[in-house]
Short mmCIF file of C-alpha atoms in Angstrom, two decimals:
data_model
loop_
_atom_site.label_atom_id
_atom_site.label_comp_id
_atom_site.label_asym_id
_atom_site.label_seq_id
_atom_site.Cartn_x
_atom_site.Cartn_y
_atom_site.Cartn_z
CA UNK A 1 0.22 -0.18 -0.10
CA UNK A 2 2.91 2.26 0.47
CA UNK A 3 4.51 1.77 -2.95
CA UNK A 4 0.63 2.19 -4.32
CA UNK A 5 0.44 5.79 -2.56
CA UNK A 6 3.18 6.87 -3.55
CA UNK A 7 3.51 6.57 -6.42
CA UNK A 8 0.59 7.44 -7.14
CA UNK A 9 -1.51 3.64 -8.30
CA UNK A 10 -4.39 4.42 -5.48
CA UNK A 11 -8.15 4.05 -7.65
CA UNK A 12 -8.95 7.07 -5.35
CA UNK A 13 -12.70 6.82 -6.80
CA UNK A 14 -13.00 3.78 -4.97
CA UNK A 15 -12.06 4.84 -1.53
CA UNK A 16 -14.04 8.04 -2.49
CA UNK A 17 -17.94 6.46 -3.08
CA UNK A 18 -17.15 3.06 -1.58
CA UNK A 19 -14.97 3.49 1.94
CA UNK A 20 -14.80 5.56 4.86
CA UNK A 21 -11.89 5.43 6.88
CA UNK A 22 -8.74 5.75 3.94
CA UNK A 23 -7.88 8.69 5.51
CA UNK A 24 -6.17 7.14 8.80
CA UNK A 25 -5.61 4.26 6.78
CA UNK A 26 -2.61 6.07 4.26
CA UNK A 27 -1.60 8.71 7.68
CA UNK A 28 -0.98 4.92 9.39
CA UNK A 29 1.18 3.40 6.23
CA UNK A 30 3.12 7.24 5.39
CA UNK A 31 4.26 7.14 8.98
CA UNK A 32 2.18 10.32 9.88
CA UNK A 33 0.78 8.47 12.63
CA UNK A 34 3.07 6.59 14.48
CA UNK A 35 6.41 8.49 12.41
CA UNK A 36 7.00 4.98 10.75
CA UNK A 37 6.81 4.36 7.17
CA UNK A 38 5.68 0.99 6.21
CA UNK A 39 7.66 0.70 3.37
CA UNK A 40 9.12 -1.96 1.43
CA UNK A 41 11.98 -2.24 3.42
CA UNK A 42 10.42 -1.52 6.80
CA UNK A 43 8.32 -5.22 5.73
CA UNK A 44 11.51 -6.74 4.62
CA UNK A 45 12.11 -7.27 7.64
CA UNK A 46 9.54 -8.43 9.58
CA UNK A 47 8.45 -11.39 6.55
CA UNK A 48 11.76 -11.56 4.91
CA UNK A 49 10.24 -11.05 1.29
CA UNK A 50 12.47 -8.53 0.13
CA UNK A 51 11.79 -4.97 -0.22
CA UNK A 52 12.10 -4.51 -4.11
CA UNK A 53 10.07 -7.68 -4.37
CA UNK A 54 7.21 -6.01 -2.72
CA UNK A 55 7.22 -3.39 -5.10
CA UNK A 56 7.16 -5.00 -8.23
CA UNK A 57 4.26 -7.66 -6.66
CA UNK A 58 2.08 -4.11 -6.21
CA UNK A 59 2.80 -2.12 -9.71
CA UNK A 60 2.18 -6.03 -10.83
CA UNK A 61 -1.05 -6.30 -8.54
CA UNK A 62 -2.58 -2.37 -9.98
CA UNK A 63 -1.64 -2.92 -13.51
CA UNK A 64 -3.81 -5.98 -13.68
CA UNK A 65 -7.12 -6.99 -12.48
CA UNK A 66 -6.23 -8.94 -9.30
CA UNK A 67 -8.42 -10.76 -7.23
CA UNK A 68 -6.95 -11.83 -3.84
CA UNK A 69 -8.14 -14.54 -2.14
CA UNK A 70 -7.59 -15.43 1.52
CA UNK A 71 -7.75 -18.14 3.39
CA UNK A 72 -9.13 -19.40 7.15
CA UNK A 73 -5.96 -19.44 8.74
CA UNK A 74 -3.53 -16.45 9.03
CA UNK A 75 -6.36 -14.97 11.82
CA UNK A 76 -5.73 -18.00 14.36
CA UNK A 77 -3.20 -15.98 16.00
CA UNK A 78 -2.66 -13.46 18.52
CA UNK A 79 -4.21 -10.55 16.54
CA UNK A 80 -5.90 -11.86 14.13
CA UNK A 81 -8.51 -9.45 12.63
CA UNK A 82 -5.59 -8.04 11.55
CA UNK A 83 -4.85 -9.05 8.73
CA UNK A 84 -7.70 -9.74 6.72
CA UNK A 85 -8.88 -6.92 7.60
CA UNK A 86 -5.67 -5.57 6.23
CA UNK A 87 -5.85 -7.96 2.79
CA UNK A 88 -9.32 -5.95 2.32
CA UNK A 89 -7.61 -2.48 3.57
CA UNK A 90 -4.98 -3.34 0.10
CA UNK A 91 -8.31 -4.37 -2.28
CA UNK A 92 -9.67 -0.72 -1.45
CA UNK A 93 -6.81 0.76 -2.34
CA UNK A 94 -6.04 -0.84 -5.88
CA UNK A 95 -9.37 -0.39 -6.61
CA UNK A 96 -11.46 -3.35 -7.93
CA UNK A 97 -14.17 -4.56 -5.19
CA UNK A 98 -16.98 -5.06 -7.60
CA UNK A 99 -15.69 -5.76 -10.75
CA UNK A 100 -15.41 -9.34 -12.65
CA UNK A 101 -11.77 -10.76 -11.30
CA UNK A 102 -10.93 -8.59 -9.34
CA UNK A 103 -11.62 -7.82 -5.64
CA UNK A 104 -10.95 -9.71 -2.47
CA UNK A 105 -12.63 -13.01 -1.62
CA UNK A 106 -12.48 -15.73 1.29
CA UNK A 107 -14.30 -18.85 0.93
CA UNK A 108 -12.67 -20.03 -2.72
CA UNK A 109 -12.17 -22.87 -0.31
CA UNK A 110 -15.09 -24.24 1.20
CA UNK A 111 -18.01 -22.48 -0.92
CA UNK A 112 -17.04 -23.58 -4.41
CA UNK A 113 -15.72 -20.10 -4.85
CA UNK A 114 -18.20 -18.00 -5.01
CA UNK A 115 -20.33 -20.13 -7.30
CA UNK A 116 -24.63 -18.87 -7.23
CA UNK A 117 -26.88 -20.66 -5.39
CA UNK A 118 -28.71 -23.20 -6.43
CA UNK A 119 -32.13 -22.89 -7.46
CA UNK A 120 -34.56 -24.35 -5.15
CA UNK A 121 -35.60 -24.55 -1.13
CA UNK A 122 -33.71 -24.48 1.76
CA UNK A 123 -33.90 -27.70 3.17
CA UNK A 124 -35.31 -27.35 6.82
CA UNK A 125 -33.85 -28.99 9.93
CA UNK A 126 -35.69 -30.22 12.93
CA UNK A 127 -36.98 -27.22 15.52
CA UNK A 128 -34.16 -26.78 18.20
CA UNK A 129 -34.67 -25.27 21.40
CA UNK A 130 -38.27 -26.71 22.47
CA UNK A 131 -40.12 -24.21 25.53
CA UNK A 132 -38.65 -25.24 28.98
CA UNK A 133 -41.28 -26.85 30.99
CA UNK A 134 -39.01 -27.11 33.86
CA UNK A 135 -37.23 -23.91 35.81
CA UNK A 136 -34.32 -24.54 38.60
CA UNK A 137 -35.27 -22.40 41.83
CA UNK A 138 -31.35 -21.34 41.63
CA UNK A 139 -31.13 -18.63 38.90
CA UNK A 140 -28.83 -18.12 36.69
CA UNK A 141 -25.68 -16.37 37.06
CA UNK A 142 -23.66 -15.19 34.42
CA UNK A 143 -24.12 -14.91 30.66
CA UNK A 144 -25.71 -17.17 28.49
CA UNK A 145 -23.30 -17.12 25.36
CA UNK A 146 -19.61 -17.40 25.82
CA UNK A 147 -17.18 -16.96 23.01
CA UNK A 148 -16.10 -21.23 22.22
CA UNK A 149 -12.03 -20.12 22.24
CA UNK A 150 -12.18 -18.97 25.86
CA UNK A 151 -14.43 -22.89 26.73
CA UNK A 152 -11.95 -23.96 28.74
CA UNK A 153 -11.22 -20.55 30.91
CA UNK A 154 -15.08 -20.60 31.63
CA UNK A 155 -15.37 -23.76 32.85
CA UNK A 156 -11.89 -23.57 35.00
CA UNK A 157 -12.98 -19.48 36.40
CA UNK A 158 -16.50 -19.16 36.99
CA UNK A 159 -17.45 -15.68 37.71
CA UNK A 160 -14.16 -14.09 35.44
CA UNK A 161 -15.40 -11.51 34.15
CA UNK A 162 -14.30 -10.27 30.23
CA UNK A 163 -14.39 -8.24 27.44
CA UNK A 164 -16.18 -9.57 24.49
CA UNK A 165 -16.32 -7.52 21.15
CA UNK A 166 -17.88 -4.57 22.79
CA UNK A 167 -20.10 -5.92 26.06
CA UNK A 168 -18.45 -6.63 29.66
CA UNK A 169 -19.78 -10.79 30.24
CA UNK A 170 -19.62 -13.52 33.20
CA UNK A 171 -18.67 -16.68 32.86
CA UNK A 172 -21.51 -18.98 33.87
CA UNK A 173 -20.78 -21.74 36.51
CA UNK A 174 -20.46 -24.75 34.42
CA UNK A 175 -22.46 -28.10 36.46
CA UNK A 176 -22.29 -30.18 33.42
CA UNK A 177 -20.82 -30.67 30.27
CA UNK A 178 -23.06 -32.05 27.49
CA UNK A 179 -20.88 -32.78 24.46
CA UNK A 180 -21.84 -34.04 20.98
CA UNK A 181 -19.89 -33.81 17.35
CA UNK A 182 -16.75 -31.99 18.63
CA UNK A 183 -13.41 -33.19 20.19
CA UNK A 184 -12.38 -29.60 22.27
CA UNK A 185 -8.79 -32.00 23.48
CA UNK A 186 -7.76 -31.70 19.44
CA UNK A 187 -8.76 -27.97 18.57
CA UNK A 188 -8.53 -26.33 21.57
CA UNK A 189 -5.09 -24.59 22.54
CA UNK A 190 -3.36 -25.44 25.74
CA UNK A 191 -4.57 -29.09 26.32
CA UNK A 192 -2.80 -29.29 29.52
CA UNK A 193 -4.79 -26.88 30.77
CA UNK A 194 -8.22 -27.50 29.33
CA UNK A 195 -7.74 -30.67 30.71
CA UNK A 196 -7.56 -29.36 34.37
CA UNK A 197 -10.41 -27.34 33.33
CA UNK A 198 -12.66 -30.15 32.15
CA UNK A 199 -12.02 -31.91 35.57
CA UNK A 200 -14.57 -28.70 37.46
CA UNK A 201 -17.51 -29.51 36.39
CA UNK A 202 -19.39 -32.65 38.05
CA UNK A 203 -20.48 -34.52 35.26
CA UNK A 204 -19.24 -34.67 31.93
CA UNK A 205 -21.44 -36.33 28.85
CA UNK A 206 -19.96 -37.20 25.76
CA UNK A 207 -21.90 -38.71 22.71
CA UNK A 208 -19.24 -40.04 20.14
CA UNK A 209 -18.85 -42.17 17.17
CA UNK A 210 -15.01 -43.18 18.43
CA UNK A 211 -12.55 -43.37 21.34
CA UNK A 212 -11.28 -39.74 20.64
CA UNK A 213 -9.23 -38.19 23.97
CA UNK A 214 -12.70 -35.99 24.13
CA UNK A 215 -14.76 -39.66 25.05
CA UNK A 216 -11.39 -40.48 27.19
CA UNK A 217 -12.08 -37.49 29.63
CA UNK A 218 -16.30 -38.18 29.75
CA UNK A 219 -17.73 -39.31 33.43
CA UNK A 220 -20.33 -41.08 30.51
CA UNK A 221 -20.37 -42.17 27.25
CA UNK A 222 -22.97 -42.13 25.03
CA UNK A 223 -22.21 -44.77 21.33
CA UNK A 224 -23.09 -42.69 18.62
CA UNK A 225 -23.98 -44.16 15.64
CA UNK A 226 -21.50 -43.11 11.68
CA UNK A 227 -23.89 -42.06 10.12
CA UNK A 228 -23.66 -45.34 7.81
CA UNK A 229 -25.72 -47.00 10.76
CA UNK A 230 -28.57 -44.73 10.08
CA UNK A 231 -30.36 -42.45 7.16
CA UNK A 232 -30.06 -39.54 6.68
CA UNK A 233 -30.87 -36.18 4.87
CA UNK A 234 -29.23 -33.54 4.11
CA UNK A 235 -28.53 -30.34 1.41
CA UNK A 236 -26.12 -30.71 -0.88
CA UNK A 237 -23.67 -27.63 -0.43
CA UNK A 238 -22.56 -25.96 2.97
CA UNK A 239 -23.87 -22.25 0.53
CA UNK A 240 -24.32 -22.48 -2.69
CA UNK A 241 -27.29 -24.86 -1.52
CA UNK A 242 -26.66 -26.77 -5.39
CA UNK A 243 -30.07 -30.03 -4.19
CA UNK A 244 -30.69 -32.55 -1.32
CA UNK A 245 -29.36 -35.92 -1.06
CA UNK A 246 -30.86 -38.95 0.68
CA UNK A 247 -27.89 -40.30 2.59
CA UNK A 248 -29.78 -43.99 2.80
CA UNK A 249 -28.07 -46.20 5.99
CA UNK A 250 -25.60 -49.19 4.85
CA UNK A 251 -25.40 -51.44 8.06
CA UNK A 252 -27.45 -51.91 11.30
CA UNK A 253 -25.64 -49.93 14.18
CA UNK A 254 -22.86 -51.47 15.35
CA UNK A 255 -22.72 -52.55 19.94
CA UNK A 256 -25.15 -50.81 21.74
CA UNK A 257 -24.39 -47.28 19.18
CA UNK A 258 -27.68 -44.97 18.42
CA UNK A 259 -28.44 -42.30 16.19
CA UNK A 260 -28.08 -38.94 17.85
CA UNK A 261 -32.21 -38.35 16.84
CA UNK A 262 -32.22 -41.30 19.16
CA UNK A 263 -30.34 -40.56 21.70
CA UNK A 264 -31.73 -37.56 22.47
CA UNK A 265 -35.55 -38.27 21.85
CA UNK A 266 -34.77 -40.76 25.13
CA UNK A 267 -33.34 -37.94 27.01
CA UNK A 268 -36.53 -36.03 26.33
CA UNK A 269 -38.39 -38.52 27.30
CA UNK A 270 -37.02 -38.66 30.48
CA UNK A 271 -36.28 -35.23 30.90
CA UNK A 272 -40.47 -34.62 30.62
CA UNK A 273 -39.49 -33.45 27.15
CA UNK A 274 -40.93 -36.40 25.02
CA UNK A 275 -43.46 -35.47 22.72
CA UNK A 276 -42.45 -31.42 22.67
CA UNK A 277 -38.91 -32.08 20.99
CA UNK A 278 -39.71 -35.59 18.65
CA UNK A 279 -43.35 -33.81 17.93
CA UNK A 280 -44.82 -37.60 17.32
CA UNK A 281 -41.68 -38.20 14.50
CA UNK A 282 -39.45 -40.49 14.31
CA UNK A 283 -35.93 -40.67 12.04
CA UNK A 284 -38.42 -41.67 9.06
CA UNK A 285 -41.40 -38.83 10.39
CA UNK A 286 -38.81 -35.97 10.24
CA UNK A 287 -36.94 -36.82 6.75
CA UNK A 288 -40.39 -37.01 5.07
CA UNK A 289 -41.30 -34.08 6.46
CA UNK A 290 -38.14 -31.86 6.01
CA UNK A 291 -38.52 -32.89 2.33
CA UNK A 292 -42.56 -31.90 1.70
CA UNK A 293 -41.09 -28.39 3.74
CA UNK A 294 -38.79 -27.92 0.76
CA UNK A 295 -41.27 -29.46 -1.61
CA UNK A 296 -43.72 -26.83 -0.57
CA UNK A 297 -41.51 -23.97 -0.60
CA UNK A 298 -40.41 -25.16 -3.56
CA UNK A 299 -43.99 -25.29 -5.31
CA UNK A 300 -44.28 -21.35 -3.58
CA UNK A 301 -40.70 -20.79 -5.74
CA UNK A 302 -41.40 -22.83 -9.20
CA UNK A 303 -38.97 -24.98 -8.39
CA UNK A 304 -41.19 -28.47 -8.14
CA UNK A 305 -39.66 -31.39 -6.67
CA UNK A 306 -39.82 -35.04 -7.42
CA UNK A 307 -42.69 -36.59 -4.50
CA UNK A 308 -41.33 -38.26 -1.54
CA UNK A 309 -41.17 -41.90 -3.02
CA UNK A 310 -39.24 -41.26 -6.13
CA UNK A 311 -36.97 -38.90 -4.59
CA UNK A 312 -36.41 -42.30 -1.56
CA UNK A 313 -35.91 -44.07 -4.89
CA UNK A 314 -33.20 -41.87 -6.81
CA UNK A 315 -31.95 -41.58 -3.58
CA UNK A 316 -30.51 -37.38 -5.12
CA UNK A 317 -31.97 -34.24 -6.25
CA UNK A 318 -30.55 -31.39 -7.59
CA UNK A 319 -31.42 -28.23 -8.13
CA UNK A 320 -30.89 -25.83 -11.71
CA UNK A 321 -28.60 -22.90 -12.40
CA UNK A 322 -29.90 -19.18 -13.09
CA UNK A 323 -27.03 -18.89 -16.40
CA UNK A 324 -27.67 -15.45 -15.28
CA UNK A 325 -26.10 -15.81 -12.18
CA UNK A 326 -23.60 -17.67 -13.28
CA UNK A 327 -21.94 -14.13 -14.64
CA UNK A 328 -23.30 -12.25 -10.91
CA UNK A 329 -19.95 -10.42 -9.99
CA UNK A 330 -19.97 -9.94 -5.99
CA UNK A 331 -20.24 -6.26 -4.37
CA UNK A 332 -21.19 -4.97 -8.15
CA UNK A 333 -24.54 -3.39 -7.12
CA UNK A 334 -23.06 -1.95 -4.32
CA UNK A 335 -19.63 -0.15 -6.47
CA UNK A 336 -22.03 1.06 -8.74
CA UNK A 337 -24.70 3.02 -6.15
CA UNK A 338 -22.94 2.51 -2.76
CA UNK A 339 -26.26 5.03 -1.37
CA UNK A 340 -28.56 2.45 -3.33
CA UNK A 341 -26.86 -0.93 -1.78
CA UNK A 342 -25.45 -0.26 1.66
CA UNK A 343 -23.92 -2.63 2.79
CA UNK A 344 -24.83 -4.10 6.73
CA UNK A 345 -22.01 -2.57 8.16
CA UNK A 346 -21.05 1.34 10.67
CA UNK A 347 -21.72 3.21 7.25
CA UNK A 348 -23.31 1.31 4.71
CA UNK A 349 -19.75 1.14 3.36
CA UNK A 350 -16.51 -0.93 3.26
CA UNK A 351 -15.08 0.02 6.88
CA UNK A 352 -11.67 0.90 7.42
CA UNK A 353 -11.57 3.11 10.49
CA UNK A 354 -13.85 1.54 12.42
CA UNK A 355 -15.09 4.35 14.58
CA UNK A 356 -17.09 1.55 16.41
CA UNK A 357 -13.80 -0.44 17.33
CA UNK A 358 -12.12 3.03 18.41
CA UNK A 359 -15.15 3.61 20.85
CA UNK A 360 -14.38 0.44 23.13
CA UNK A 361 -10.94 1.37 24.12
CA UNK A 362 -9.48 -2.08 23.90
CA UNK A 363 -5.55 -2.45 23.78
CA UNK A 364 -5.40 -5.24 21.24
CA UNK A 365 -7.75 -3.89 18.64
CA UNK A 366 -7.03 -0.98 17.47
CA UNK A 367 -9.33 1.31 14.54
CA UNK A 368 -7.98 0.34 11.69
CA UNK A 369 -5.59 -2.54 10.28
CA UNK A 370 -2.11 -2.35 12.26
CA UNK A 371 0.69 -4.51 12.18
CA UNK A 372 1.41 -5.03 15.42
CA UNK A 373 4.30 -7.38 17.03
CA UNK A 374 3.81 -11.03 18.08
CA UNK A 375 4.08 -10.61 22.45
CA UNK A 376 4.47 -6.84 22.95
CA UNK A 377 4.94 -5.65 26.21
CA UNK A 378 3.22 -8.95 27.25
CA UNK A 379 0.27 -6.63 28.23
CA UNK A 380 -2.26 -9.25 25.94
CA UNK A 381 -1.03 -12.33 27.40
CA UNK A 382 -3.21 -14.32 30.31
CA UNK A 383 0.05 -16.81 30.96
CA UNK A 384 2.93 -14.52 30.32
CA UNK A 385 4.30 -17.87 29.34
CA UNK A 386 5.45 -16.73 25.62
CA UNK A 387 6.13 -13.13 26.22
CA UNK A 388 9.02 -14.43 29.15
CA UNK A 389 10.00 -16.90 26.17
CA UNK A 390 10.39 -14.10 23.39
CA UNK A 391 12.57 -12.34 26.03
CA UNK A 392 14.68 -14.87 26.42
CA UNK A 393 14.60 -15.56 23.29
CA UNK A 394 15.99 -11.37 22.64
CA UNK A 395 18.22 -11.86 24.80
CA UNK A 396 20.36 -15.15 23.05
CA UNK A 397 18.81 -17.71 26.16
CA UNK A 398 16.18 -20.91 26.03
CA UNK A 399 17.12 -21.58 22.06
CA UNK A 400 13.49 -21.09 20.31
CA UNK A 401 11.52 -21.91 17.73
CA UNK A 402 8.76 -20.77 16.14
CA UNK A 403 6.03 -23.16 16.24
CA UNK A 404 3.66 -23.09 12.77
CA UNK A 405 0.75 -25.66 13.20
CA UNK A 406 -1.20 -26.34 10.00
CA UNK A 407 -3.58 -28.54 8.61
CA UNK A 408 -2.51 -31.99 7.81
CA UNK A 409 -2.70 -33.92 4.50
CA UNK A 410 -3.55 -36.52 5.88
CA UNK A 411 -6.75 -35.95 7.92
CA UNK A 412 -9.48 -33.52 8.43
CA UNK A 413 -8.56 -31.75 11.52
CA UNK A 414 -8.84 -34.85 13.80
CA UNK A 415 -10.97 -37.04 12.45
CA UNK A 416 -9.12 -40.19 10.75
CA UNK A 417 -6.44 -39.41 12.47
CA UNK A 418 -6.18 -43.50 13.82
CA UNK A 419 -7.11 -44.58 10.12
CA UNK A 420 -3.77 -42.46 8.73
CA UNK A 421 -1.54 -42.21 11.47
CA UNK A 422 0.57 -45.46 10.55
CA UNK A 423 0.87 -43.32 6.64
CA UNK A 424 1.74 -40.18 8.14
CA UNK A 425 3.63 -40.97 11.00
CA UNK A 426 7.57 -40.45 11.64
CA UNK A 427 8.89 -42.86 14.46
CA UNK A 428 5.42 -44.18 15.31
CA UNK A 429 4.12 -40.78 15.67
CA UNK A 430 3.68 -37.28 14.93
CA UNK A 431 6.02 -35.75 12.10
CA UNK A 432 7.89 -32.37 12.94
CA UNK A 433 9.68 -30.38 10.16
CA UNK A 434 12.71 -28.64 10.66
CA UNK A 435 15.01 -27.13 9.12
CA UNK A 436 18.24 -28.57 8.70
CA UNK A 437 20.19 -25.60 9.98
CA UNK A 438 18.60 -26.39 13.07
CA UNK A 439 18.92 -29.73 13.35
CA UNK A 440 21.94 -29.68 12.93
CA UNK A 441 23.14 -27.37 15.72
CA UNK A 442 20.69 -29.86 18.26
CA UNK A 443 22.21 -33.38 16.79
CA UNK A 444 19.02 -34.75 14.71
CA UNK A 445 18.24 -36.22 12.18
CA UNK A 446 15.70 -37.76 10.02
CA UNK A 447 13.42 -40.17 12.08
CA UNK A 448 14.84 -38.74 15.19
CA UNK A 449 12.21 -39.21 18.01
CA UNK A 450 12.33 -34.96 18.96
CA UNK A 451 10.93 -34.24 22.16
CA UNK A 452 9.28 -30.76 21.33
CA UNK A 453 8.32 -28.04 24.08
CA UNK A 454 6.95 -24.64 25.41
CA UNK A 455 6.22 -23.18 28.44
CA UNK A 456 3.01 -25.04 28.41
CA UNK A 457 4.09 -28.47 27.82
CA UNK A 458 5.79 -30.93 25.91
CA UNK A 459 4.91 -33.74 22.77
CA UNK A 460 6.83 -36.60 21.30
CA UNK A 461 7.57 -36.18 17.24
CA UNK A 462 9.70 -38.28 14.70
CA UNK A 463 11.95 -34.59 12.91
CA UNK A 464 11.67 -34.61 8.99
CA UNK A 465 15.02 -32.47 7.99
CA UNK A 466 14.00 -30.51 5.32
CA UNK A 467 15.09 -27.34 3.75
CA UNK A 468 11.06 -26.98 3.28
CA UNK A 469 10.81 -25.37 6.45
CA UNK A 470 12.95 -21.76 6.99
CA UNK A 471 15.52 -21.37 9.83
CA UNK A 472 13.91 -21.12 13.21
CA UNK A 473 10.73 -22.56 12.68
CA UNK A 474 9.18 -26.21 13.42
CA UNK A 475 6.36 -27.36 11.85
CA UNK A 476 3.85 -30.12 13.65
CA UNK A 477 0.44 -30.27 12.13
CA UNK A 478 -2.69 -29.98 13.80
CA UNK A 479 -4.86 -32.84 15.02
CA UNK A 480 -3.52 -35.56 16.30
CA UNK A 481 -5.05 -37.06 18.98
CA UNK A 482 -4.47 -36.00 22.77
CA UNK A 483 -1.99 -39.06 24.29
CA UNK A 484 -0.71 -37.62 27.33
CA UNK A 485 1.60 -39.82 29.45
CA UNK A 486 3.94 -39.95 32.15
CA UNK A 487 7.88 -40.49 31.10
CA UNK A 488 11.19 -40.55 32.67
CA UNK A 489 11.66 -36.26 31.47
CA UNK A 490 7.61 -35.53 33.90
CA UNK A 491 4.29 -35.54 31.97
CA UNK A 492 4.42 -35.57 27.97
CA UNK A 493 2.53 -36.36 25.46
CA UNK A 494 3.32 -38.97 23.18
CA UNK A 495 1.84 -39.26 20.09
CA UNK A 496 1.89 -35.29 19.30
CA UNK A 497 -0.84 -33.40 20.05
CA UNK A 498 0.44 -29.70 18.78
CA UNK A 499 -1.93 -28.05 21.03
CA UNK A 500 -0.48 -29.16 23.73
CA UNK A 501 2.74 -26.23 22.75
CA UNK A 502 0.28 -23.61 21.85
CA UNK A 503 -1.11 -20.71 24.16
CA UNK A 504 -4.91 -20.55 25.59
CA UNK A 505 -5.35 -16.69 25.36
CA UNK A 506 -7.56 -14.99 23.39
CA UNK A 507 -6.56 -13.50 19.87
CA UNK A 508 -8.12 -9.61 21.25
CA UNK A 509 -10.50 -8.51 23.12
CA UNK A 510 -12.67 -8.24 20.27
CA UNK A 511 -13.52 -11.52 19.03
CA UNK A 512 -11.89 -13.69 21.86
CA UNK A 513 -11.03 -16.22 18.73
CA UNK A 514 -7.82 -18.91 19.38
CA UNK A 515 -4.68 -18.24 18.23
CA UNK A 516 -3.65 -21.80 17.59
CA UNK A 517 -0.89 -21.28 15.05
CA UNK A 518 1.66 -20.40 17.60
CA UNK A 519 3.87 -21.05 19.92
CA UNK A 520 7.59 -20.38 21.02
CA UNK A 521 9.11 -23.63 21.48
CA UNK A 522 12.31 -25.92 21.92
CA UNK A 523 13.57 -29.14 19.95
CA UNK A 524 16.05 -31.57 21.31
CA UNK A 525 16.78 -35.36 20.52
CA UNK A 526 14.64 -37.42 23.21
CA UNK A 527 17.02 -40.08 24.78
CA UNK A 528 14.39 -41.32 27.45
CA UNK A 529 12.22 -44.56 27.35
CA UNK A 530 10.48 -44.26 24.28
CA UNK A 531 6.39 -44.26 25.34
CA UNK A 532 4.25 -46.25 23.25
CA UNK A 533 1.18 -44.37 21.23
CA UNK A 534 -2.13 -45.24 22.86
CA UNK A 535 -4.67 -42.19 21.67
CA UNK A 536 -5.91 -45.10 19.10
CA UNK A 537 -6.85 -47.79 22.22
CA UNK A 538 -9.44 -48.91 23.12
CA UNK A 539 -10.06 -47.90 27.19
CA UNK A 540 -10.92 -51.12 29.09
CA UNK A 541 -14.52 -51.05 29.63
CA UNK A 542 -16.27 -52.94 32.75
CA UNK A 543 -19.74 -54.19 33.56
#
């Protein structure tokens, strides 16, 4: 953006018509706000990309039709709101938002690249939250909504008050946890702290089809059927609404497994809510009702669905596409007339300097996109641990490396880790990729078992020495199943669960998002007992 400004490459007409707050952003970039010019030379020090390359890239973006395609990873870090907001600011500076093939998008990996919505009804679902028929004599205390990324903190610290997106909320005292359809022991940072917080509620109930680490940490496990063991109906396409599919049962439920609907129906019956929850319908009845409700809506939209019996026989119904909609350009109407087509923002336009955020006075969430050095001054760290590591690193102590924890190509989040581990693991556990310079310095060779430790915990991993990872950095991919054990060197995770190492601090008071992608760590060759990985073993079941 510094190059675009100083070389007069900005689209100032677009900024004037479609953006609010650009003047403040420009003052920040030129250094009149804080005395620091955000030049390519300044950026090179922080990101390692040569200044000349940054300069030529800026010119290339402005001389061609450019689309910035942004993923969902960069925000999973401290001050994680800043990278996507900064990308929007760059797209505004280029002025190509609302033009075919230009602007910015953030869901290409997940929602078919902005492909238009199918011409057909949206499939409904079983209504949630039936009217309560019983009220506790003890009044509810605290907020009924909390940030999901603060879950361990909520369990551990009832009554704690935090800032969250302009509100002050108080953590409730959670006495019972019912967890279904997720695995917090894979996705939540600082897994050891989560393990301690998880023990505080009186009862934890988990429904799962697998012996995940979350199920292992439950008091009661209700075995759930997989999608192959039950019938279901589902829309096709998360946002594109391409049609409806009947998911036909392949085998009977194994053992004592039951479908989610059967589990919830039986629980609702015991709570005196059976008829309220089921509305007198079994699984097959709900599938038919949801389809027929969609068919009625389709008839009103001139998008007829086949008869229910025909749908079951064929198993799928795909919606037609409107050819005109395939040429849709995002934000084209807004670009042409921002007043007639306002956005749902505080100004109706693209907001680069937010007066609402400014009014919150959050130290970790400035009013415009900003580069904030990681762990600066330690004022935003809950535990203060990474700032301590950062200071040790500055002083040349501790030999710290930067952990990056991206997704793994061997699984989806933590799913399929038991199946794919034999194919992807090194020395029987999660791979740790590191640069050859860092490996040689530590006497580590390809295939060695290494101990990776942070100020929160330690894991065992298999070394992969590669120059595909920059010096000073290691990669342990997200989603390895948590396998806590005791070793001759103390508590350690034997399988390589990366989140044992990551800090459970909020990205900022604005989002309270997680920062599970990064941490400061030490790596050394493991010379202790080679622990067997137990994460995938079935637990002993008594009578």
